[in-house]
Short mmCIF file of C-alpha atoms in Angstrom, two decimals:
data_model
loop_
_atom_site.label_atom_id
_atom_site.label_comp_id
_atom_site.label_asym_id
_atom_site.label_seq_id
_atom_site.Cartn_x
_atom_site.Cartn_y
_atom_site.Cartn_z
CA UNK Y 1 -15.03 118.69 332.40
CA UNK Y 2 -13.45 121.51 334.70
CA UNK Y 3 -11.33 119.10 336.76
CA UNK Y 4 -7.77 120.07 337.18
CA UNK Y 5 -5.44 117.34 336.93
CA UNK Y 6 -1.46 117.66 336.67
CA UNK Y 7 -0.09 117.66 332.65
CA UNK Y 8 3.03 116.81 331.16
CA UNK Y 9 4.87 118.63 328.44
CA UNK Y 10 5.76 117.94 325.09
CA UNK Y 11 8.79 119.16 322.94
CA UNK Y 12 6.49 121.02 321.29
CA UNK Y 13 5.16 122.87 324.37
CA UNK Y 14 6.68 125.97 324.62
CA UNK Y 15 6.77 127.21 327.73
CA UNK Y 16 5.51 124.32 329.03
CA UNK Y 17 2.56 125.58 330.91
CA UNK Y 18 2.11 125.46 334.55
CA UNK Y 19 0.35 121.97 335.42
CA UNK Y 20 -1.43 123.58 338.76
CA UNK Y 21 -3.91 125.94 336.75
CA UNK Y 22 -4.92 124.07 333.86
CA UNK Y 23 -8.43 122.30 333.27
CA UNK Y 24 -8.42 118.87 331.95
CA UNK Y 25 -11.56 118.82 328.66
CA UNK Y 26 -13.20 115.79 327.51
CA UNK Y 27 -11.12 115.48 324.55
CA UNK Y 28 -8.22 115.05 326.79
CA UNK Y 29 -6.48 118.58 325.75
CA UNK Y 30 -5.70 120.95 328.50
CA UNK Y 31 -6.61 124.38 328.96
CA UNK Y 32 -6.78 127.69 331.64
CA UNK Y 33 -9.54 128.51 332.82
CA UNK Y 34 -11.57 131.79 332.03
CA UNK Y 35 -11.20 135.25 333.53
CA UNK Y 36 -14.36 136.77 334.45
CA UNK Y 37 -15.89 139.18 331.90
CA UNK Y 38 -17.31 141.72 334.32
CA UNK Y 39 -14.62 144.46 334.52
CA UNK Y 40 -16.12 147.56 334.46
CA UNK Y 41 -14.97 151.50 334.33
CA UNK Y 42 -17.00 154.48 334.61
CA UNK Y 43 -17.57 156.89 332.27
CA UNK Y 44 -15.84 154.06 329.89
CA UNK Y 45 -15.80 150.54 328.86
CA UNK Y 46 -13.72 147.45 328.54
CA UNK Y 47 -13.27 145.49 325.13
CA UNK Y 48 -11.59 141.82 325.70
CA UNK Y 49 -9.88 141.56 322.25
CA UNK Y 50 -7.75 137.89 322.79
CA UNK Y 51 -10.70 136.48 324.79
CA UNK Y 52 -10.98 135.52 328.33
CA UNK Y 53 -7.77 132.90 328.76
CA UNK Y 54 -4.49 133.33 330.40
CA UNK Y 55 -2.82 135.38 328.82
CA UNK Y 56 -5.72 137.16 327.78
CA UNK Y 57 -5.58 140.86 328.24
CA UNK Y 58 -8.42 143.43 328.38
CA UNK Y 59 -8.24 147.22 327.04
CA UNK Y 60 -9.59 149.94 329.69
CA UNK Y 61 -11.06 152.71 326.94
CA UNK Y 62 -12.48 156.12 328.35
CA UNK Y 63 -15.47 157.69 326.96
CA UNK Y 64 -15.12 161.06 324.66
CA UNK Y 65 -14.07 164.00 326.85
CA UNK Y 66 -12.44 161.83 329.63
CA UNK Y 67 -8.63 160.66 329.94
CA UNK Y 68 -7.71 156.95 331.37
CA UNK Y 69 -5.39 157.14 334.68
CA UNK Y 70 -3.31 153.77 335.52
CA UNK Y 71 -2.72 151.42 333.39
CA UNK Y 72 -4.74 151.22 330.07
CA UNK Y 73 -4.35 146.94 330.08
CA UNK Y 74 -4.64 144.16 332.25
CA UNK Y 75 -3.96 140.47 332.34
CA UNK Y 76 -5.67 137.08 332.74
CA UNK Y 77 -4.13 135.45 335.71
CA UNK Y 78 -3.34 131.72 334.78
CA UNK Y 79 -5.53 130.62 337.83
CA UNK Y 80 -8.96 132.44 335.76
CA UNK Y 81 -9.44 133.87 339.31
CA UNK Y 82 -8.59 137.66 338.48
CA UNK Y 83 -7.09 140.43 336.29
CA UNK Y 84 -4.15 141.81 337.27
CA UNK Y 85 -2.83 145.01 338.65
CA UNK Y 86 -5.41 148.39 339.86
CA UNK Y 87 -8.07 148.75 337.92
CA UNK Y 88 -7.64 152.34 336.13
CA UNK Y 89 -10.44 155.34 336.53
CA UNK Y 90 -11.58 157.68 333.77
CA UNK Y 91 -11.25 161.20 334.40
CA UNK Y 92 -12.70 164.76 333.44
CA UNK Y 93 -10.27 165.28 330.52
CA UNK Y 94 -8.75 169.32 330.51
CA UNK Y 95 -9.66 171.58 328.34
CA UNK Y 96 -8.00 174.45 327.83
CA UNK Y 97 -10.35 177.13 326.84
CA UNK Y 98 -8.92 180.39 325.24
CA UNK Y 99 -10.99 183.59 325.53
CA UNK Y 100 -12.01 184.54 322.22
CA UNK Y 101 -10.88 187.66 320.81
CA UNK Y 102 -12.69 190.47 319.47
#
């Protein structure tokens, strides 16, 4: 287990899925390999809702009283090897604060 080997496709394959980054199992099915699980965010947290796969994504979530900048979701790339694009920052959210009247 964890070799890679080239695959074909079938006509039921569709897309037919790159041969170069798939991992050959013992039952002789095919599948990517896994993303690491150790994104992290401060002052937030990341939830991995379709698993860990290509094309897994995982959700960037800010904690109460702080607002996400970039981009909310990334992607498994099909190599397992990373997730793509910046990995977004939680900020101090604004609050506008009125004075209160008398």
């Amino acid at each position: 287990e964890g070799s890679t080997a080239p695959i074909g496709c079938t006509p039921t394959t569709t897309p037919c899925p790159d041969p170069n980054y798939l991992i050959c199992r013992f039952d002789y099915t095919a599948t990517f390999p896994e993303c690491s699980r150790d994104l992290t965010l401060g002052n937030g947290y990341v939830v991995y809702p379709t698993g860990l796969r290509h094309p897994a994504v995982a959700f960037h979530n800010c904690n109460y009283g702080y607002t996400i900048q970039g981009k909310q979701n990334r992607e498994c790339d099909r190599s397992g090897n990373f997730w793509n694009g910046a990995p977004p920052t939680c900020t101090p959210a604004m609050v506008n604060c009125l004075d209160p009247t008398i």
